[in-house]
């Protein structure tokens, strides 16, 4: 099979049109992980010339595929994706993913406060699904490439979906929180507690 961005987008849109959102996103996660194992797909979709985030595909008010190439390590701030969901897939170099728990909502123009809930590694060829409303962040290392698929582009000027950033009050993992949703990690490696 030839792995192309066009085929990935078609598969994603088919899932979203024919399945309930959570099931569709789980299937998109599996499919993205499969595509990320293709060197040709990675080379064509995330070329070395990209520095930072690039919109590889965007349907007006709909599905968005973002290609990220970070030659140097980067860390995102804790954030959500407003009224939509996000799927992260790693093509090269491991990526640390963090999931945060809301402690205090935003008010009076101040960011909300969050506490670290868990963290884990996504290795090349793996993907992870964050449902709507889940606060998360990531840290890349070395020369990394990843794909992020969203239900809609939260940074588009075409519409507002309300994604927010949050300030951490604690980065200690709550050792009592060990179970929880699987979110279909397709092989994510939990970081040792």
PDB file of C-alpha atoms in Angstrom:
ATOM      1  CA  UNK A   1       0.000   0.000   0.000  1.00  0.00           C
ATOM      2  CA  UNK A   2       1.181   3.521  -0.785  1.00  0.00           C
ATOM      3  CA  UNK A   3       0.858   5.806   2.246  1.00  0.00           C
ATOM      4  CA  UNK A   4      -0.045   9.380   1.297  1.00  0.00           C
ATOM      5  CA  UNK A   5      -1.538  12.354   3.102  1.00  0.00           C
ATOM      6  CA  UNK A   6      -4.542  12.238   0.750  1.00  0.00           C
ATOM      7  CA  UNK A   7      -5.261   8.606   1.696  1.00  0.00           C
ATOM      8  CA  UNK A   8      -4.873   9.375   5.407  1.00  0.00           C
ATOM      9  CA  UNK A   9      -7.307  12.299   5.146  1.00  0.00           C
ATOM     10  CA  UNK A  10      -9.824  10.165   3.237  1.00  0.00           C
ATOM     11  CA  UNK A  11      -9.645   7.445   5.896  1.00  0.00           C
ATOM     12  CA  UNK A  12     -10.052  10.009   8.705  1.00  0.00           C
ATOM     13  CA  UNK A  13     -13.046  11.660   7.059  1.00  0.00           C
ATOM     14  CA  UNK A  14     -14.663   8.278   6.370  1.00  0.00           C
ATOM     15  CA  UNK A  15     -14.338   7.355  10.060  1.00  0.00           C
ATOM     16  CA  UNK A  16     -15.758  10.708  11.184  1.00  0.00           C
ATOM     17  CA  UNK A  17     -18.701  10.515   8.772  1.00  0.00           C
ATOM     18  CA  UNK A  18     -19.688   6.942   9.618  1.00  0.00           C
ATOM     19  CA  UNK A  19     -18.840   6.466  13.306  1.00  0.00           C
ATOM     20  CA  UNK A  20     -19.466   8.064  16.665  1.00  0.00           C
ATOM     21  CA  UNK A  21     -16.699  10.609  17.389  1.00  0.00           C
ATOM     22  CA  UNK A  22     -14.854   8.629  20.084  1.00  0.00           C
ATOM     23  CA  UNK A  23     -14.828   5.443  17.972  1.00  0.00           C
ATOM     24  CA  UNK A  24     -13.771   7.415  14.892  1.00  0.00           C
ATOM     25  CA  UNK A  25     -10.899   9.037  16.802  1.00  0.00           C
ATOM     26  CA  UNK A  26      -9.722   5.669  18.101  1.00  0.00           C
ATOM     27  CA  UNK A  27      -9.660   4.376  14.515  1.00  0.00           C
ATOM     28  CA  UNK A  28      -7.860   7.522  13.314  1.00  0.00           C
ATOM     29  CA  UNK A  29      -5.272   6.947  16.062  1.00  0.00           C
ATOM     30  CA  UNK A  30      -4.633   3.382  14.887  1.00  0.00           C
ATOM     31  CA  UNK A  31      -4.457   4.476  11.245  1.00  0.00           C
ATOM     32  CA  UNK A  32      -2.083   7.366  11.967  1.00  0.00           C
ATOM     33  CA  UNK A  33       0.250   5.043  13.896  1.00  0.00           C
ATOM     34  CA  UNK A  34       0.309   2.723  10.885  1.00  0.00           C
ATOM     35  CA  UNK A  35       1.093   5.575   8.470  1.00  0.00           C
ATOM     36  CA  UNK A  36       3.892   6.906  10.675  1.00  0.00           C
ATOM     37  CA  UNK A  37       5.792   3.663  10.127  1.00  0.00           C
ATOM     38  CA  UNK A  38       6.145   4.541   6.416  1.00  0.00           C
ATOM     39  CA  UNK A  39       9.390   6.438   5.738  1.00  0.00           C
ATOM     40  CA  UNK A  40       7.917   7.734   2.454  1.00  0.00           C
ATOM     41  CA  UNK A  41       4.830   9.153   4.177  1.00  0.00           C
ATOM     42  CA  UNK A  42       6.942  10.860   6.845  1.00  0.00           C
ATOM     43  CA  UNK A  43       9.335  12.329   4.266  1.00  0.00           C
ATOM     44  CA  UNK A  44       6.511  13.640   2.063  1.00  0.00           C
ATOM     45  CA  UNK A  45       4.247  14.918   4.859  1.00  0.00           C
ATOM     46  CA  UNK A  46       6.877  16.346   7.229  1.00  0.00           C
ATOM     47  CA  UNK A  47       9.762  17.503   5.027  1.00  0.00           C
ATOM     48  CA  UNK A  48      13.005  18.564   6.690  1.00  0.00           C
ATOM     49  CA  UNK A  49      12.474  22.138   5.428  1.00  0.00           C
ATOM     50  CA  UNK A  50       9.556  22.658   7.825  1.00  0.00           C
ATOM     51  CA  UNK A  51      10.609  24.374  11.033  1.00  0.00           C
ATOM     52  CA  UNK A  52       7.834  24.343  13.600  1.00  0.00           C
ATOM     53  CA  UNK A  53       4.177  23.729  12.760  1.00  0.00           C
ATOM     54  CA  UNK A  54       2.811  23.548   9.217  1.00  0.00           C
ATOM     55  CA  UNK A  55      -0.815  23.024   8.165  1.00  0.00           C
ATOM     56  CA  UNK A  56      -0.643  20.001   5.867  1.00  0.00           C
ATOM     57  CA  UNK A  57      -4.422  19.765   5.372  1.00  0.00           C
ATOM     58  CA  UNK A  58      -7.428  21.775   6.547  1.00  0.00           C
ATOM     59  CA  UNK A  59     -11.048  21.435   5.578  1.00  0.00           C
ATOM     60  CA  UNK A  60     -12.979  24.644   6.205  1.00  0.00           C
ATOM     61  CA  UNK A  61     -14.408  24.322   9.727  1.00  0.00           C
ATOM     62  CA  UNK A  62     -13.292  20.738   9.881  1.00  0.00           C
ATOM     63  CA  UNK A  63     -10.564  18.135  10.003  1.00  0.00           C
ATOM     64  CA  UNK A  64      -7.021  19.508  10.236  1.00  0.00           C
ATOM     65  CA  UNK A  65      -3.676  17.715   9.852  1.00  0.00           C
ATOM     66  CA  UNK A  66      -0.671  19.592  11.232  1.00  0.00           C
ATOM     67  CA  UNK A  67       2.900  18.541  10.479  1.00  0.00           C
ATOM     68  CA  UNK A  68       5.491  19.468  13.108  1.00  0.00           C
ATOM     69  CA  UNK A  69       9.263  19.430  12.646  1.00  0.00           C
ATOM     70  CA  UNK A  70      11.299  20.595  15.637  1.00  0.00           C
ATOM     71  CA  UNK A  71      15.059  20.516  14.979  1.00  0.00           C
ATOM     72  CA  UNK A  72      15.562  21.657  18.599  1.00  0.00           C
ATOM     73  CA  UNK A  73      13.669  20.497  21.720  1.00  0.00           C
ATOM     74  CA  UNK A  74      10.384  22.314  22.384  1.00  0.00           C
ATOM     75  CA  UNK A  75       7.792  22.184  25.148  1.00  0.00           C
ATOM     76  CA  UNK A  76       4.165  23.232  24.871  1.00  0.00           C
ATOM     77  CA  UNK A  77       2.218  24.796  27.718  1.00  0.00           C
ATOM     78  CA  UNK A  78      -0.695  22.893  29.251  1.00  0.00           C
ATOM     79  CA  UNK A  79      -3.685  23.494  26.967  1.00  0.00           C
ATOM     80  CA  UNK A  80      -6.940  22.045  25.745  1.00  0.00           C
ATOM     81  CA  UNK A  81      -8.419  22.112  22.262  1.00  0.00           C
ATOM     82  CA  UNK A  82     -11.620  23.906  23.133  1.00  0.00           C
ATOM     83  CA  UNK A  83     -14.636  22.192  21.592  1.00  0.00           C
ATOM     84  CA  UNK A  84     -12.585  19.660  19.648  1.00  0.00           C
ATOM     85  CA  UNK A  85     -10.206  16.713  20.141  1.00  0.00           C
ATOM     86  CA  UNK A  86      -6.566  16.069  19.210  1.00  0.00           C
ATOM     87  CA  UNK A  87      -4.514  13.062  18.144  1.00  0.00           C
ATOM     88  CA  UNK A  88      -0.716  13.198  18.321  1.00  0.00           C
ATOM     89  CA  UNK A  89       1.482  10.794  16.367  1.00  0.00           C
ATOM     90  CA  UNK A  90       5.268  10.636  16.536  1.00  0.00           C
ATOM     91  CA  UNK A  91       7.340  10.058  13.389  1.00  0.00           C
ATOM     92  CA  UNK A  92      10.880  10.583  14.712  1.00  0.00           C
ATOM     93  CA  UNK A  93      12.416  10.923  18.201  1.00  0.00           C
ATOM     94  CA  UNK A  94      10.480  10.181  21.366  1.00  0.00           C
ATOM     95  CA  UNK A  95       7.969  12.708  22.703  1.00  0.00           C
ATOM     96  CA  UNK A  96       6.918  13.096  26.342  1.00  0.00           C
ATOM     97  CA  UNK A  97       3.176  13.635  26.747  1.00  0.00           C
ATOM     98  CA  UNK A  98       1.621  15.137  29.855  1.00  0.00           C
ATOM     99  CA  UNK A  99      -1.995  15.040  30.988  1.00  0.00           C
ATOM    100  CA  UNK A 100      -3.148  17.666  33.480  1.00  0.00           C
ATOM    101  CA  UNK A 101      -6.022  17.900  35.975  1.00  0.00           C
ATOM    102  CA  UNK A 102      -7.931  21.171  36.311  1.00  0.00           C
ATOM    103  CA  UNK A 103      -7.584  22.600  39.826  1.00  0.00           C
ATOM    104  CA  UNK A 104      -8.984  26.077  39.287  1.00  0.00           C
ATOM    105  CA  UNK A 105     -10.837  27.353  36.195  1.00  0.00           C
ATOM    106  CA  UNK A 106      -9.796  30.570  34.464  1.00  0.00           C
ATOM    107  CA  UNK A 107     -11.411  33.723  35.833  1.00  0.00           C
ATOM    108  CA  UNK A 108     -11.012  37.489  35.686  1.00  0.00           C
ATOM    109  CA  UNK A 109      -8.625  37.268  32.732  1.00  0.00           C
ATOM    110  CA  UNK A 110      -6.283  34.887  34.583  1.00  0.00           C
ATOM    111  CA  UNK A 111      -5.360  31.433  33.295  1.00  0.00           C
ATOM    112  CA  UNK A 112      -6.765  28.361  34.985  1.00  0.00           C
ATOM    113  CA  UNK A 113      -4.543  26.290  37.271  1.00  0.00           C
ATOM    114  CA  UNK A 114      -3.651  22.642  36.641  1.00  0.00           C
ATOM    115  CA  UNK A 115      -1.848  19.798  38.409  1.00  0.00           C
ATOM    116  CA  UNK A 116       0.078  17.066  36.582  1.00  0.00           C
ATOM    117  CA  UNK A 117      -2.001  13.892  36.387  1.00  0.00           C
ATOM    118  CA  UNK A 118       0.322  11.578  34.428  1.00  0.00           C
ATOM    119  CA  UNK A 119       3.010  11.488  31.804  1.00  0.00           C
ATOM    120  CA  UNK A 120       4.225   8.913  29.317  1.00  0.00           C
ATOM    121  CA  UNK A 121       6.377   8.532  26.217  1.00  0.00           C
ATOM    122  CA  UNK A 122       5.135   8.259  22.663  1.00  0.00           C
ATOM    123  CA  UNK A 123       7.804   6.593  20.575  1.00  0.00           C
ATOM    124  CA  UNK A 124       8.160   6.795  16.750  1.00  0.00           C
ATOM    125  CA  UNK A 125       5.304   4.976  15.014  1.00  0.00           C
ATOM    126  CA  UNK A 126       2.900   5.515  17.945  1.00  0.00           C
ATOM    127  CA  UNK A 127      -0.102   7.804  18.363  1.00  0.00           C
ATOM    128  CA  UNK A 128      -2.310   9.012  21.228  1.00  0.00           C
ATOM    129  CA  UNK A 129      -5.850  10.426  21.351  1.00  0.00           C
ATOM    130  CA  UNK A 130      -6.918  13.269  23.664  1.00  0.00           C
ATOM    131  CA  UNK A 131     -10.733  13.626  23.767  1.00  0.00           C
ATOM    132  CA  UNK A 132     -12.372  17.047  23.885  1.00  0.00           C
ATOM    133  CA  UNK A 133     -11.616  18.963  27.077  1.00  0.00           C
ATOM    134  CA  UNK A 134      -8.552  16.970  28.148  1.00  0.00           C
ATOM    135  CA  UNK A 135      -5.747  19.311  29.206  1.00  0.00           C
ATOM    136  CA  UNK A 136      -2.366  18.179  27.919  1.00  0.00           C
ATOM    137  CA  UNK A 137       1.104  19.281  26.817  1.00  0.00           C
ATOM    138  CA  UNK A 138       4.146  17.733  25.188  1.00  0.00           C
ATOM    139  CA  UNK A 139       7.953  17.934  25.195  1.00  0.00           C
ATOM    140  CA  UNK A 140      10.031  16.974  22.156  1.00  0.00           C
ATOM    141  CA  UNK A 141      13.672  15.941  22.192  1.00  0.00           C
ATOM    142  CA  UNK A 142      16.418  15.868  19.581  1.00  0.00           C
ATOM    143  CA  UNK A 143      15.290  16.369  15.972  1.00  0.00           C
ATOM    144  CA  UNK A 144      11.614  15.434  16.171  1.00  0.00           C
ATOM    145  CA  UNK A 145       8.761  15.115  13.711  1.00  0.00           C
ATOM    146  CA  UNK A 146       5.139  14.561  14.617  1.00  0.00           C
ATOM    147  CA  UNK A 147       1.645  14.784  13.153  1.00  0.00           C
ATOM    148  CA  UNK A 148      -1.286  16.289  15.026  1.00  0.00           C
ATOM    149  CA  UNK A 149      -4.817  15.678  13.779  1.00  0.00           C
ATOM    150  CA  UNK A 150      -7.616  17.865  15.160  1.00  0.00           C
ATOM    151  CA  UNK A 151     -11.353  18.005  14.630  1.00  0.00           C
ATOM    152  CA  UNK A 152     -10.768  21.611  13.567  1.00  0.00           C
ATOM    153  CA  UNK A 153      -7.797  23.961  13.538  1.00  0.00           C
ATOM    154  CA  UNK A 154      -7.885  25.715  16.906  1.00  0.00           C
ATOM    155  CA  UNK A 155      -5.458  28.396  15.712  1.00  0.00           C
ATOM    156  CA  UNK A 156      -7.259  29.214  12.480  1.00  0.00           C
ATOM    157  CA  UNK A 157      -8.414  32.774  11.962  1.00  0.00           C
ATOM    158  CA  UNK A 158     -11.542  31.452  10.243  1.00  0.00           C
ATOM    159  CA  UNK A 159     -13.368  30.551  13.455  1.00  0.00           C
ATOM    160  CA  UNK A 160     -12.974  30.459  17.230  1.00  0.00           C
ATOM    161  CA  UNK A 161     -13.118  27.171  19.112  1.00  0.00           C
ATOM    162  CA  UNK A 162     -12.010  28.399  22.509  1.00  0.00           C
ATOM    163  CA  UNK A 163      -8.819  26.472  23.312  1.00  0.00           C
ATOM    164  CA  UNK A 164      -7.147  27.697  26.509  1.00  0.00           C
ATOM    165  CA  UNK A 165      -3.709  27.638  28.100  1.00  0.00           C
ATOM    166  CA  UNK A 166      -3.251  26.821  31.800  1.00  0.00           C
ATOM    167  CA  UNK A 167      -0.606  27.426  34.464  1.00  0.00           C
ATOM    168  CA  UNK A 168       0.774  24.394  36.344  1.00  0.00           C
ATOM    169  CA  UNK A 169       0.715  24.551  40.151  1.00  0.00           C
ATOM    170  CA  UNK A 170       2.317  21.124  40.585  1.00  0.00           C
ATOM    171  CA  UNK A 171       4.402  18.856  38.395  1.00  0.00           C
ATOM    172  CA  UNK A 172       4.370  15.979  40.873  1.00  0.00           C
ATOM    173  CA  UNK A 173       2.447  13.020  39.483  1.00  0.00           C
ATOM    174  CA  UNK A 174      -0.411  11.939  41.739  1.00  0.00           C
ATOM    175  CA  UNK A 175       0.727   8.428  42.651  1.00  0.00           C
ATOM    176  CA  UNK A 176      -2.858   7.415  43.444  1.00  0.00           C
ATOM    177  CA  UNK A 177      -3.892   7.988  39.828  1.00  0.00           C
ATOM    178  CA  UNK A 178      -2.606   4.911  38.043  1.00  0.00           C
ATOM    179  CA  UNK A 179      -5.584   3.563  36.194  1.00  0.00           C
ATOM    180  CA  UNK A 180      -7.840   5.519  33.905  1.00  0.00           C
ATOM    181  CA  UNK A 181      -8.843   5.555  30.287  1.00  0.00           C
ATOM    182  CA  UNK A 182      -6.628   3.721  27.868  1.00  0.00           C
ATOM    183  CA  UNK A 183      -7.271   6.306  25.136  1.00  0.00           C
ATOM    184  CA  UNK A 184      -5.866   3.815  22.681  1.00  0.00           C
ATOM    185  CA  UNK A 185      -2.182   4.545  22.965  1.00  0.00           C
ATOM    186  CA  UNK A 186      -1.273   2.037  20.249  1.00  0.00           C
ATOM    187  CA  UNK A 187       1.903   1.167  22.042  1.00  0.00           C
ATOM    188  CA  UNK A 188       2.681   4.193  24.207  1.00  0.00           C
ATOM    189  CA  UNK A 189       5.252   3.451  26.854  1.00  0.00           C
ATOM    190  CA  UNK A 190       4.284   4.708  30.324  1.00  0.00           C
ATOM    191  CA  UNK A 191       7.031   6.577  32.116  1.00  0.00           C
ATOM    192  CA  UNK A 192       8.125   4.851  35.326  1.00  0.00           C
ATOM    193  CA  UNK A 193       6.452   6.286  38.412  1.00  0.00           C
TER     194      UNK A 193
END
